[in-house]
PDB file of C-alpha atoms in Angstrom:
ATOM      1  CA  UNK A   1       0.000   0.000   0.000  1.00  0.00           C
ATOM      2  CA  UNK A   2       1.244   3.455  -0.879  1.00  0.00           C
ATOM      3  CA  UNK A   3       1.308   6.606   1.160  1.00  0.00           C
ATOM      4  CA  UNK A   4      -1.357   9.277   0.925  1.00  0.00           C
ATOM      5  CA  UNK A   5       0.112  12.655   0.026  1.00  0.00           C
ATOM      6  CA  UNK A   6      -1.617  15.017   2.438  1.00  0.00           C
ATOM      7  CA  UNK A   7      -1.980  18.777   2.488  1.00  0.00           C
ATOM      8  CA  UNK A   8      -2.734  20.549   5.764  1.00  0.00           C
ATOM      9  CA  UNK A   9      -5.096  23.491   5.383  1.00  0.00           C
ATOM     10  CA  UNK A  10      -5.252  25.770   8.406  1.00  0.00           C
ATOM     11  CA  UNK A  11      -2.255  25.857  10.721  1.00  0.00           C
ATOM     12  CA  UNK A  12      -3.833  26.818  14.020  1.00  0.00           C
ATOM     13  CA  UNK A  13      -3.970  25.103  17.395  1.00  0.00           C
ATOM     14  CA  UNK A  14      -5.633  21.871  16.253  1.00  0.00           C
ATOM     15  CA  UNK A  15      -3.216  21.311  13.385  1.00  0.00           C
ATOM     16  CA  UNK A  16      -0.108  22.031  15.450  1.00  0.00           C
ATOM     17  CA  UNK A  17      -0.976  20.279  18.704  1.00  0.00           C
ATOM     18  CA  UNK A  18      -3.326  17.464  17.646  1.00  0.00           C
ATOM     19  CA  UNK A  19      -2.987  16.604  13.964  1.00  0.00           C
ATOM     20  CA  UNK A  20       0.729  16.972  13.261  1.00  0.00           C
ATOM     21  CA  UNK A  21       1.856  14.872  16.285  1.00  0.00           C
ATOM     22  CA  UNK A  22      -0.541  12.107  15.176  1.00  0.00           C
ATOM     23  CA  UNK A  23       0.597  12.297  11.559  1.00  0.00           C
ATOM     24  CA  UNK A  24       4.249  12.054  12.603  1.00  0.00           C
ATOM     25  CA  UNK A  25       3.421   8.666  14.109  1.00  0.00           C
ATOM     26  CA  UNK A  26       1.853   7.628  10.810  1.00  0.00           C
ATOM     27  CA  UNK A  27       4.717   8.451   8.451  1.00  0.00           C
ATOM     28  CA  UNK A  28       4.403   4.955   6.987  1.00  0.00           C
ATOM     29  CA  UNK A  29       0.993   5.768   5.485  1.00  0.00           C
ATOM     30  CA  UNK A  30       0.946   9.578   5.192  1.00  0.00           C
ATOM     31  CA  UNK A  31       3.384  12.013   3.639  1.00  0.00           C
ATOM     32  CA  UNK A  32       2.516  15.623   4.402  1.00  0.00           C
ATOM     33  CA  UNK A  33       3.612  17.331   1.211  1.00  0.00           C
ATOM     34  CA  UNK A  34       1.918  20.721   1.459  1.00  0.00           C
ATOM     35  CA  UNK A  35       0.565  23.297   3.888  1.00  0.00           C
ATOM     36  CA  UNK A  36      -1.367  26.517   3.571  1.00  0.00           C
ATOM     37  CA  UNK A  37      -2.914  28.916   6.042  1.00  0.00           C
ATOM     38  CA  UNK A  38      -4.464  32.369   6.095  1.00  0.00           C
ATOM     39  CA  UNK A  39      -1.251  33.624   7.710  1.00  0.00           C
ATOM     40  CA  UNK A  40       1.928  32.562   5.907  1.00  0.00           C
ATOM     41  CA  UNK A  41       3.894  32.657   9.159  1.00  0.00           C
ATOM     42  CA  UNK A  42       1.620  29.966  10.616  1.00  0.00           C
ATOM     43  CA  UNK A  43       1.980  27.871   7.476  1.00  0.00           C
ATOM     44  CA  UNK A  44       5.757  28.115   7.707  1.00  0.00           C
ATOM     45  CA  UNK A  45       5.623  27.056  11.368  1.00  0.00           C
ATOM     46  CA  UNK A  46       3.657  23.954  10.394  1.00  0.00           C
ATOM     47  CA  UNK A  47       6.029  23.219   7.523  1.00  0.00           C
ATOM     48  CA  UNK A  48       8.959  23.414   9.924  1.00  0.00           C
ATOM     49  CA  UNK A  49       7.249  21.034  12.367  1.00  0.00           C
ATOM     50  CA  UNK A  50       6.803  18.624   9.468  1.00  0.00           C
ATOM     51  CA  UNK A  51      10.360  18.837   8.256  1.00  0.00           C
ATOM     52  CA  UNK A  52       9.875  20.859   5.121  1.00  0.00           C
ATOM     53  CA  UNK A  53       6.443  20.487   3.535  1.00  0.00           C
ATOM     54  CA  UNK A  54       5.865  22.948   0.685  1.00  0.00           C
ATOM     55  CA  UNK A  55       4.061  26.162   1.648  1.00  0.00           C
ATOM     56  CA  UNK A  56       1.325  27.319  -0.723  1.00  0.00           C
ATOM     57  CA  UNK A  57      -0.017  30.855  -0.888  1.00  0.00           C
ATOM     58  CA  UNK A  58      -3.609  29.743  -1.397  1.00  0.00           C
ATOM     59  CA  UNK A  59      -5.891  26.765  -0.974  1.00  0.00           C
ATOM     60  CA  UNK A  60      -6.676  26.780  -4.687  1.00  0.00           C
ATOM     61  CA  UNK A  61      -2.973  26.586  -5.570  1.00  0.00           C
ATOM     62  CA  UNK A  62      -2.525  23.660  -3.210  1.00  0.00           C
ATOM     63  CA  UNK A  63      -5.515  21.758  -4.643  1.00  0.00           C
ATOM     64  CA  UNK A  64      -4.364  22.269  -8.220  1.00  0.00           C
ATOM     65  CA  UNK A  65      -0.688  21.574  -7.583  1.00  0.00           C
ATOM     66  CA  UNK A  66      -0.887  17.841  -8.243  1.00  0.00           C
ATOM     67  CA  UNK A  67       1.078  17.292  -5.031  1.00  0.00           C
ATOM     68  CA  UNK A  68      -1.757  16.120  -2.768  1.00  0.00           C
ATOM     69  CA  UNK A  69      -4.159  13.189  -2.784  1.00  0.00           C
ATOM     70  CA  UNK A  70      -6.064  14.476   0.254  1.00  0.00           C
ATOM     71  CA  UNK A  71      -6.400  17.542   2.448  1.00  0.00           C
ATOM     72  CA  UNK A  72      -6.732  17.881   6.208  1.00  0.00           C
ATOM     73  CA  UNK A  73      -9.024  20.835   6.934  1.00  0.00           C
ATOM     74  CA  UNK A  74      -8.470  22.418  10.367  1.00  0.00           C
ATOM     75  CA  UNK A  75     -10.339  25.658   9.805  1.00  0.00           C
ATOM     76  CA  UNK A  76     -12.954  27.957  11.317  1.00  0.00           C
ATOM     77  CA  UNK A  77     -16.220  26.018  11.144  1.00  0.00           C
ATOM     78  CA  UNK A  78     -17.857  28.427   8.685  1.00  0.00           C
ATOM     79  CA  UNK A  79     -15.233  27.510   6.064  1.00  0.00           C
ATOM     80  CA  UNK A  80     -15.938  23.777   6.105  1.00  0.00           C
ATOM     81  CA  UNK A  81     -18.653  23.833   3.434  1.00  0.00           C
ATOM     82  CA  UNK A  82     -16.855  25.898   0.762  1.00  0.00           C
ATOM     83  CA  UNK A  83     -13.491  24.224   1.359  1.00  0.00           C
ATOM     84  CA  UNK A  84     -14.965  20.705   1.225  1.00  0.00           C
ATOM     85  CA  UNK A  85     -16.822  21.620  -1.952  1.00  0.00           C
ATOM     86  CA  UNK A  86     -13.633  22.865  -3.625  1.00  0.00           C
ATOM     87  CA  UNK A  87     -11.721  19.734  -2.664  1.00  0.00           C
ATOM     88  CA  UNK A  88     -14.413  17.443  -4.063  1.00  0.00           C
ATOM     89  CA  UNK A  89     -14.574  19.484  -7.284  1.00  0.00           C
ATOM     90  CA  UNK A  90     -10.822  18.920  -7.659  1.00  0.00           C
ATOM     91  CA  UNK A  91     -11.033  15.184  -6.930  1.00  0.00           C
ATOM     92  CA  UNK A  92      -9.121  15.511  -3.638  1.00  0.00           C
ATOM     93  CA  UNK A  93     -10.142  13.460  -0.586  1.00  0.00           C
ATOM     94  CA  UNK A  94     -10.990  15.361   2.612  1.00  0.00           C
ATOM     95  CA  UNK A  95     -10.602  14.820   6.332  1.00  0.00           C
ATOM     96  CA  UNK A  96     -12.214  17.777   8.089  1.00  0.00           C
ATOM     97  CA  UNK A  97     -12.372  18.818  11.730  1.00  0.00           C
ATOM     98  CA  UNK A  98     -15.743  18.761  13.458  1.00  0.00           C
ATOM     99  CA  UNK A  99     -18.399  20.148  13.806  1.00  0.00           C
ATOM    100  CA  UNK A 100     -19.453  19.333  10.262  1.00  0.00           C
ATOM    101  CA  UNK A 101     -20.715  22.888   9.727  1.00  0.00           C
ATOM    102  CA  UNK A 102     -22.166  25.962  11.392  1.00  0.00           C
ATOM    103  CA  UNK A 103     -25.698  24.543  11.476  1.00  0.00           C
ATOM    104  CA  UNK A 104     -27.799  21.634  10.273  1.00  0.00           C
ATOM    105  CA  UNK A 105     -28.920  23.442   7.102  1.00  0.00           C
ATOM    106  CA  UNK A 106     -25.402  23.867   5.730  1.00  0.00           C
ATOM    107  CA  UNK A 107     -24.359  20.504   7.161  1.00  0.00           C
ATOM    108  CA  UNK A 108     -26.978  18.880   4.935  1.00  0.00           C
ATOM    109  CA  UNK A 109     -25.240  20.446   1.921  1.00  0.00           C
ATOM    110  CA  UNK A 110     -21.990  18.741   2.914  1.00  0.00           C
ATOM    111  CA  UNK A 111     -23.788  15.400   3.253  1.00  0.00           C
ATOM    112  CA  UNK A 112     -25.230  15.872  -0.251  1.00  0.00           C
ATOM    113  CA  UNK A 113     -21.839  16.790  -1.709  1.00  0.00           C
ATOM    114  CA  UNK A 114     -20.229  13.736  -0.129  1.00  0.00           C
ATOM    115  CA  UNK A 115     -22.976  11.318  -1.171  1.00  0.00           C
ATOM    116  CA  UNK A 116     -22.817  12.517  -4.762  1.00  0.00           C
ATOM    117  CA  UNK A 117     -19.087  11.912  -5.205  1.00  0.00           C
ATOM    118  CA  UNK A 118     -16.542   9.100  -5.166  1.00  0.00           C
ATOM    119  CA  UNK A 119     -14.220  11.416  -3.253  1.00  0.00           C
ATOM    120  CA  UNK A 120     -14.015  10.562   0.461  1.00  0.00           C
ATOM    121  CA  UNK A 121     -15.341  13.241   2.804  1.00  0.00           C
ATOM    122  CA  UNK A 122     -14.428  12.224   6.358  1.00  0.00           C
ATOM    123  CA  UNK A 123     -15.468  14.286   9.389  1.00  0.00           C
ATOM    124  CA  UNK A 124     -12.809  13.864  12.058  1.00  0.00           C
ATOM    125  CA  UNK A 125     -14.750  13.161  15.250  1.00  0.00           C
ATOM    126  CA  UNK A 126     -12.054  11.726  17.513  1.00  0.00           C
ATOM    127  CA  UNK A 127     -14.492  10.727  20.294  1.00  0.00           C
ATOM    128  CA  UNK A 128     -15.730   7.969  17.981  1.00  0.00           C
ATOM    129  CA  UNK A 129     -12.232   6.508  18.294  1.00  0.00           C
ATOM    130  CA  UNK A 130     -11.812   6.617  22.092  1.00  0.00           C
ATOM    131  CA  UNK A 131     -11.447   3.069  23.489  1.00  0.00           C
ATOM    132  CA  UNK A 132     -13.308   3.762  26.765  1.00  0.00           C
ATOM    133  CA  UNK A 133     -16.566   4.448  24.939  1.00  0.00           C
ATOM    134  CA  UNK A 134     -16.268   1.284  22.865  1.00  0.00           C
ATOM    135  CA  UNK A 135     -15.523  -0.719  26.018  1.00  0.00           C
ATOM    136  CA  UNK A 136     -18.609   0.729  27.726  1.00  0.00           C
ATOM    137  CA  UNK A 137     -20.707  -0.288  24.728  1.00  0.00           C
ATOM    138  CA  UNK A 138     -19.240  -3.808  24.788  1.00  0.00           C
ATOM    139  CA  UNK A 139     -20.033  -4.214  28.490  1.00  0.00           C
ATOM    140  CA  UNK A 140     -23.608  -3.051  27.947  1.00  0.00           C
ATOM    141  CA  UNK A 141     -24.035  -5.394  24.975  1.00  0.00           C
ATOM    142  CA  UNK A 142     -22.740  -8.222  27.168  1.00  0.00           C
ATOM    143  CA  UNK A 143     -25.489  -7.505  29.712  1.00  0.00           C
ATOM    144  CA  UNK A 144     -23.158  -6.447  32.518  1.00  0.00           C
ATOM    145  CA  UNK A 145     -25.612  -3.847  33.860  1.00  0.00           C
ATOM    146  CA  UNK A 146     -28.795  -5.390  32.545  1.00  0.00           C
ATOM    147  CA  UNK A 147     -30.958  -3.185  30.341  1.00  0.00           C
ATOM    148  CA  UNK A 148     -29.601   0.385  30.246  1.00  0.00           C
ATOM    149  CA  UNK A 149     -32.264   2.845  31.360  1.00  0.00           C
ATOM    150  CA  UNK A 150     -30.545   6.105  32.331  1.00  0.00           C
ATOM    151  CA  UNK A 151     -27.375   8.062  31.698  1.00  0.00           C
ATOM    152  CA  UNK A 152     -25.995  11.253  33.191  1.00  0.00           C
ATOM    153  CA  UNK A 153     -23.003  13.156  31.843  1.00  0.00           C
ATOM    154  CA  UNK A 154     -21.752  16.324  33.513  1.00  0.00           C
ATOM    155  CA  UNK A 155     -18.858  18.052  31.746  1.00  0.00           C
ATOM    156  CA  UNK A 156     -17.036  20.921  33.473  1.00  0.00           C
ATOM    157  CA  UNK A 157     -14.366  22.350  31.166  1.00  0.00           C
ATOM    158  CA  UNK A 158     -13.411  25.463  33.129  1.00  0.00           C
ATOM    159  CA  UNK A 159     -11.882  27.461  30.278  1.00  0.00           C
ATOM    160  CA  UNK A 160      -9.964  30.541  31.405  1.00  0.00           C
ATOM    161  CA  UNK A 161      -7.380  33.025  30.096  1.00  0.00           C
ATOM    162  CA  UNK A 162      -4.744  30.284  30.001  1.00  0.00           C
ATOM    163  CA  UNK A 163      -6.689  28.173  27.510  1.00  0.00           C
ATOM    164  CA  UNK A 164      -5.500  28.913  23.943  1.00  0.00           C
ATOM    165  CA  UNK A 165      -8.881  28.070  22.395  1.00  0.00           C
ATOM    166  CA  UNK A 166     -10.455  30.980  24.303  1.00  0.00           C
ATOM    167  CA  UNK A 167      -8.413  33.442  22.259  1.00  0.00           C
ATOM    168  CA  UNK A 168      -9.267  32.072  18.807  1.00  0.00           C
ATOM    169  CA  UNK A 169     -10.995  34.862  16.906  1.00  0.00           C
ATOM    170  CA  UNK A 170     -13.679  32.747  15.257  1.00  0.00           C
ATOM    171  CA  UNK A 171     -14.534  31.159  18.610  1.00  0.00           C
ATOM    172  CA  UNK A 172     -14.843  34.521  20.349  1.00  0.00           C
ATOM    173  CA  UNK A 173     -17.337  35.631  17.677  1.00  0.00           C
ATOM    174  CA  UNK A 174     -18.887  32.284  16.710  1.00  0.00           C
ATOM    175  CA  UNK A 175     -20.903  31.777  13.560  1.00  0.00           C
ATOM    176  CA  UNK A 176     -21.556  28.128  14.478  1.00  0.00           C
ATOM    177  CA  UNK A 177     -24.725  27.409  16.444  1.00  0.00           C
ATOM    178  CA  UNK A 178     -24.214  27.619  20.209  1.00  0.00           C
ATOM    179  CA  UNK A 179     -20.515  28.531  20.016  1.00  0.00           C
ATOM    180  CA  UNK A 180     -18.605  26.297  22.403  1.00  0.00           C
ATOM    181  CA  UNK A 181     -21.786  24.284  23.033  1.00  0.00           C
ATOM    182  CA  UNK A 182     -21.525  22.787  19.540  1.00  0.00           C
ATOM    183  CA  UNK A 183     -17.749  23.064  19.139  1.00  0.00           C
ATOM    184  CA  UNK A 184     -17.256  20.799  22.158  1.00  0.00           C
ATOM    185  CA  UNK A 185     -20.719  19.316  22.460  1.00  0.00           C
ATOM    186  CA  UNK A 186     -20.633  17.284  19.254  1.00  0.00           C
ATOM    187  CA  UNK A 187     -17.853  15.241  20.900  1.00  0.00           C
ATOM    188  CA  UNK A 188     -20.113  14.239  23.778  1.00  0.00           C
ATOM    189  CA  UNK A 189     -23.094  13.553  21.535  1.00  0.00           C
ATOM    190  CA  UNK A 190     -20.927  11.347  19.303  1.00  0.00           C
ATOM    191  CA  UNK A 191     -19.863   9.288  22.323  1.00  0.00           C
ATOM    192  CA  UNK A 192     -23.402   8.955  23.664  1.00  0.00           C
ATOM    193  CA  UNK A 193     -24.761   7.983  20.258  1.00  0.00           C
ATOM    194  CA  UNK A 194     -22.004   5.396  19.883  1.00  0.00           C
ATOM    195  CA  UNK A 195     -23.171   3.770  23.126  1.00  0.00           C
ATOM    196  CA  UNK A 196     -26.957   4.310  23.081  1.00  0.00           C
ATOM    197  CA  UNK A 197     -27.891   5.031  19.453  1.00  0.00           C
ATOM    198  CA  UNK A 198     -29.677   8.013  17.953  1.00  0.00           C
ATOM    199  CA  UNK A 199     -31.300  10.723  20.082  1.00  0.00           C
ATOM    200  CA  UNK A 200     -35.078  10.961  19.683  1.00  0.00           C
ATOM    201  CA  UNK A 201     -35.650  14.305  21.413  1.00  0.00           C
ATOM    202  CA  UNK A 202     -33.940  16.841  23.629  1.00  0.00           C
ATOM    203  CA  UNK A 203     -34.957  19.793  25.794  1.00  0.00           C
ATOM    204  CA  UNK A 204     -32.479  22.236  27.280  1.00  0.00           C
ATOM    205  CA  UNK A 205     -31.754  25.485  29.060  1.00  0.00           C
ATOM    206  CA  UNK A 206     -28.727  27.420  27.805  1.00  0.00           C
ATOM    207  CA  UNK A 207     -26.813  30.364  29.247  1.00  0.00           C
ATOM    208  CA  UNK A 208     -24.032  32.817  28.438  1.00  0.00           C
ATOM    209  CA  UNK A 209     -22.181  32.911  31.756  1.00  0.00           C
ATOM    210  CA  UNK A 210     -18.711  34.164  30.891  1.00  0.00           C
ATOM    211  CA  UNK A 211     -17.796  37.377  29.027  1.00  0.00           C
ATOM    212  CA  UNK A 212     -14.459  35.745  28.251  1.00  0.00           C
ATOM    213  CA  UNK A 213     -15.947  33.043  26.038  1.00  0.00           C
ATOM    214  CA  UNK A 214     -17.786  33.854  22.826  1.00  0.00           C
ATOM    215  CA  UNK A 215     -21.527  33.299  22.970  1.00  0.00           C
ATOM    216  CA  UNK A 216     -23.253  30.532  24.908  1.00  0.00           C
ATOM    217  CA  UNK A 217     -21.125  28.472  27.295  1.00  0.00           C
ATOM    218  CA  UNK A 218     -23.539  26.528  29.527  1.00  0.00           C
ATOM    219  CA  UNK A 219     -26.245  23.991  28.756  1.00  0.00           C
ATOM    220  CA  UNK A 220     -28.280  21.580  30.852  1.00  0.00           C
ATOM    221  CA  UNK A 221     -30.528  19.156  29.020  1.00  0.00           C
ATOM    222  CA  UNK A 222     -32.929  16.246  29.279  1.00  0.00           C
ATOM    223  CA  UNK A 223     -32.928  13.807  26.380  1.00  0.00           C
ATOM    224  CA  UNK A 224     -34.266  10.440  25.273  1.00  0.00           C
ATOM    225  CA  UNK A 225     -32.642   8.033  22.846  1.00  0.00           C
ATOM    226  CA  UNK A 226     -34.598   6.013  20.294  1.00  0.00           C
ATOM    227  CA  UNK A 227     -33.516   2.932  22.257  1.00  0.00           C
ATOM    228  CA  UNK A 228     -35.585   4.183  25.220  1.00  0.00           C
ATOM    229  CA  UNK A 229     -32.637   5.226  27.381  1.00  0.00           C
ATOM    230  CA  UNK A 230     -33.268   8.604  29.017  1.00  0.00           C
ATOM    231  CA  UNK A 231     -30.641  10.906  30.402  1.00  0.00           C
ATOM    232  CA  UNK A 232     -29.283  14.285  31.341  1.00  0.00           C
ATOM    233  CA  UNK A 233     -26.364  16.061  29.686  1.00  0.00           C
ATOM    234  CA  UNK A 234     -24.855  19.197  31.180  1.00  0.00           C
ATOM    235  CA  UNK A 235     -21.820  21.072  29.878  1.00  0.00           C
ATOM    236  CA  UNK A 236     -20.243  24.158  31.428  1.00  0.00           C
ATOM    237  CA  UNK A 237     -17.307  25.605  29.505  1.00  0.00           C
ATOM    238  CA  UNK A 238     -16.558  28.414  31.971  1.00  0.00           C
ATOM    239  CA  UNK A 239     -17.166  26.337  35.127  1.00  0.00           C
ATOM    240  CA  UNK A 240     -14.454  24.193  36.688  1.00  0.00           C
ATOM    241  CA  UNK A 241     -15.241  20.769  38.104  1.00  0.00           C
ATOM    242  CA  UNK A 242     -14.826  17.024  37.793  1.00  0.00           C
ATOM    243  CA  UNK A 243     -16.542  15.313  34.863  1.00  0.00           C
ATOM    244  CA  UNK A 244     -18.870  12.433  35.624  1.00  0.00           C
ATOM    245  CA  UNK A 245     -20.331  10.067  33.014  1.00  0.00           C
ATOM    246  CA  UNK A 246     -22.625   7.454  34.581  1.00  0.00           C
ATOM    247  CA  UNK A 247     -24.743   4.744  32.962  1.00  0.00           C
ATOM    248  CA  UNK A 248     -27.441   3.000  34.996  1.00  0.00           C
ATOM    249  CA  UNK A 249     -29.041  -0.301  34.061  1.00  0.00           C
ATOM    250  CA  UNK A 250     -31.669  -2.601  35.523  1.00  0.00           C
ATOM    251  CA  UNK A 251     -28.979  -4.737  37.186  1.00  0.00           C
ATOM    252  CA  UNK A 252     -26.035  -2.420  37.739  1.00  0.00           C
ATOM    253  CA  UNK A 253     -24.230   0.764  36.811  1.00  0.00           C
ATOM    254  CA  UNK A 254     -20.944   2.028  35.477  1.00  0.00           C
ATOM    255  CA  UNK A 255     -18.842   5.161  35.546  1.00  0.00           C
ATOM    256  CA  UNK A 256     -16.923   5.810  32.319  1.00  0.00           C
ATOM    257  CA  UNK A 257     -13.554   7.562  32.494  1.00  0.00           C
ATOM    258  CA  UNK A 258     -10.787   7.963  29.934  1.00  0.00           C
ATOM    259  CA  UNK A 259      -8.558   5.234  31.359  1.00  0.00           C
ATOM    260  CA  UNK A 260     -10.974   3.036  33.303  1.00  0.00           C
ATOM    261  CA  UNK A 261     -14.549   1.968  33.827  1.00  0.00           C
ATOM    262  CA  UNK A 262     -16.007   1.379  37.274  1.00  0.00           C
ATOM    263  CA  UNK A 263     -18.497  -1.448  36.766  1.00  0.00           C
ATOM    264  CA  UNK A 264     -20.614  -2.095  39.865  1.00  0.00           C
ATOM    265  CA  UNK A 265     -17.683  -0.869  41.948  1.00  0.00           C
ATOM    266  CA  UNK A 266     -15.100  -3.012  40.148  1.00  0.00           C
ATOM    267  CA  UNK A 267     -12.376  -1.239  38.182  1.00  0.00           C
ATOM    268  CA  UNK A 268     -11.846  -2.286  34.590  1.00  0.00           C
ATOM    269  CA  UNK A 269      -8.743  -0.802  33.037  1.00  0.00           C
ATOM    270  CA  UNK A 270      -8.896   0.775  29.589  1.00  0.00           C
ATOM    271  CA  UNK A 271      -5.777   1.445  27.559  1.00  0.00           C
ATOM    272  CA  UNK A 272      -6.003   5.053  26.346  1.00  0.00           C
ATOM    273  CA  UNK A 273      -4.871   5.545  22.764  1.00  0.00           C
ATOM    274  CA  UNK A 274      -4.230   8.611  20.636  1.00  0.00           C
ATOM    275  CA  UNK A 275      -7.706   9.065  19.153  1.00  0.00           C
ATOM    276  CA  UNK A 276      -6.376  11.502  16.531  1.00  0.00           C
ATOM    277  CA  UNK A 277      -3.942   8.885  15.317  1.00  0.00           C
ATOM    278  CA  UNK A 278      -6.766   6.338  15.194  1.00  0.00           C
ATOM    279  CA  UNK A 279      -8.993   8.634  13.136  1.00  0.00           C
ATOM    280  CA  UNK A 280      -6.233   9.339  10.605  1.00  0.00           C
ATOM    281  CA  UNK A 281      -5.573   5.587  10.350  1.00  0.00           C
ATOM    282  CA  UNK A 282      -9.266   4.997   9.707  1.00  0.00           C
ATOM    283  CA  UNK A 283      -9.337   7.766   7.097  1.00  0.00           C
ATOM    284  CA  UNK A 284      -6.442   6.073   5.316  1.00  0.00           C
ATOM    285  CA  UNK A 285      -8.262   2.712   5.259  1.00  0.00           C
ATOM    286  CA  UNK A 286     -11.408   4.370   3.909  1.00  0.00           C
ATOM    287  CA  UNK A 287      -9.521   6.157   1.116  1.00  0.00           C
ATOM    288  CA  UNK A 288      -7.771   2.891   0.238  1.00  0.00           C
ATOM    289  CA  UNK A 289     -11.137   1.144  -0.006  1.00  0.00           C
ATOM    290  CA  UNK A 290     -10.472  -1.198   2.905  1.00  0.00           C
ATOM    291  CA  UNK A 291     -13.307   0.131   5.096  1.00  0.00           C
ATOM    292  CA  UNK A 292     -16.646   1.832   4.734  1.00  0.00           C
ATOM    293  CA  UNK A 293     -16.766   5.435   5.932  1.00  0.00           C
ATOM    294  CA  UNK A 294     -18.687   4.750   9.132  1.00  0.00           C
ATOM    295  CA  UNK A 295     -16.735   6.568  11.846  1.00  0.00           C
ATOM    296  CA  UNK A 296     -16.115   9.622   9.677  1.00  0.00           C
ATOM    297  CA  UNK A 297     -19.511   9.645   7.985  1.00  0.00           C
ATOM    298  CA  UNK A 298     -20.800  13.169   7.246  1.00  0.00           C
ATOM    299  CA  UNK A 299     -24.321  11.956   8.039  1.00  0.00           C
ATOM    300  CA  UNK A 300     -23.252  10.769  11.495  1.00  0.00           C
ATOM    301  CA  UNK A 301     -21.525  14.105  12.112  1.00  0.00           C
ATOM    302  CA  UNK A 302     -24.692  15.894  11.009  1.00  0.00           C
ATOM    303  CA  UNK A 303     -26.721  13.879  13.531  1.00  0.00           C
ATOM    304  CA  UNK A 304     -24.278  14.941  16.278  1.00  0.00           C
ATOM    305  CA  UNK A 305     -24.712  18.603  15.374  1.00  0.00           C
ATOM    306  CA  UNK A 306     -28.485  18.270  15.108  1.00  0.00           C
ATOM    307  CA  UNK A 307     -28.739  17.233  18.762  1.00  0.00           C
ATOM    308  CA  UNK A 308     -26.881  20.353  19.918  1.00  0.00           C
ATOM    309  CA  UNK A 309     -28.781  22.654  17.563  1.00  0.00           C
ATOM    310  CA  UNK A 310     -32.080  21.221  18.774  1.00  0.00           C
ATOM    311  CA  UNK A 311     -31.006  21.768  22.384  1.00  0.00           C
ATOM    312  CA  UNK A 312     -29.882  25.354  21.778  1.00  0.00           C
ATOM    313  CA  UNK A 313     -33.145  26.214  20.009  1.00  0.00           C
ATOM    314  CA  UNK A 314     -35.438  24.315  22.378  1.00  0.00           C
ATOM    315  CA  UNK A 315     -35.940  27.061  24.999  1.00  0.00           C
ATOM    316  CA  UNK A 316     -36.947  24.351  27.437  1.00  0.00           C
ATOM    317  CA  UNK A 317     -39.351  22.659  25.032  1.00  0.00           C
ATOM    318  CA  UNK A 318     -39.001  19.125  23.679  1.00  0.00           C
ATOM    319  CA  UNK A 319     -37.496  19.136  20.154  1.00  0.00           C
ATOM    320  CA  UNK A 320     -37.686  16.112  17.846  1.00  0.00           C
ATOM    321  CA  UNK A 321     -34.166  15.659  16.450  1.00  0.00           C
ATOM    322  CA  UNK A 322     -35.250  13.634  13.433  1.00  0.00           C
ATOM    323  CA  UNK A 323     -37.644  16.397  12.384  1.00  0.00           C
ATOM    324  CA  UNK A 324     -34.716  18.819  12.337  1.00  0.00           C
ATOM    325  CA  UNK A 325     -32.802  16.446  10.061  1.00  0.00           C
ATOM    326  CA  UNK A 326     -35.658  15.886   7.593  1.00  0.00           C
TER     327      UNK A 326
END
């Protein structure tokens, strides 16, 4: 199998701290041949981290250079749709950071573009590659807690001046629905959907608590999955605390953490892996035709976003998620 020649588009925090370290571990299957960014200085920094990838002045020049088979889009969310469209038009495969788009309406356009082309469009949702969530699903499927009936996930991020994501311009003035609520929230929805299936409806209260963060930064919700599991999901991006993800069944319960699961009081170790490395590996297999695009499916990413958009718009009322997707 040959290497995929990859171009990195957008040389911000995600590219430098998450994508490039993962890609360096995958030099046997990826060769990063090109980079481009709105600021040339950032592109040159990425090129240096990669050991000399070619810097392009524009995205169009990179796509038409003949030097890339695929692009890695790590951009402000509002650019996902036009940049994916351009890549597909040029026959270049795409792996793109989540959320899929700014809202469900434009996300549907990306799903249509992807479904109408042989080019791979892969939405990089790394939570679908975290071993702890797969292990929780396996334990539930094995009947270790009986029939799952309830879940509760409280996420306390506690972002402050020291967090680099706080100072990103497009996050401080978000064009994507709910700001941090969707930027981070699609991760949590992806994990819950992996374990419990699709969300039927959601109702939420949302707040803008911190002037430091752009837009909404707190949400508390009640939701029900199509499987019948009910739950609560609360996320506070300006509030510090200890996360707690609990699943309750008819014959037991579990707490899910990144490196372990507490099953009825018994600790089950989970080997944490680099989920960004795993998603790039999966992208490679999909491009090579070895796997179906399940974990990076644009439709699955759209369903993640739809849950958050429904919650943000609910104003305390129950919103049918499927109706939003239709």
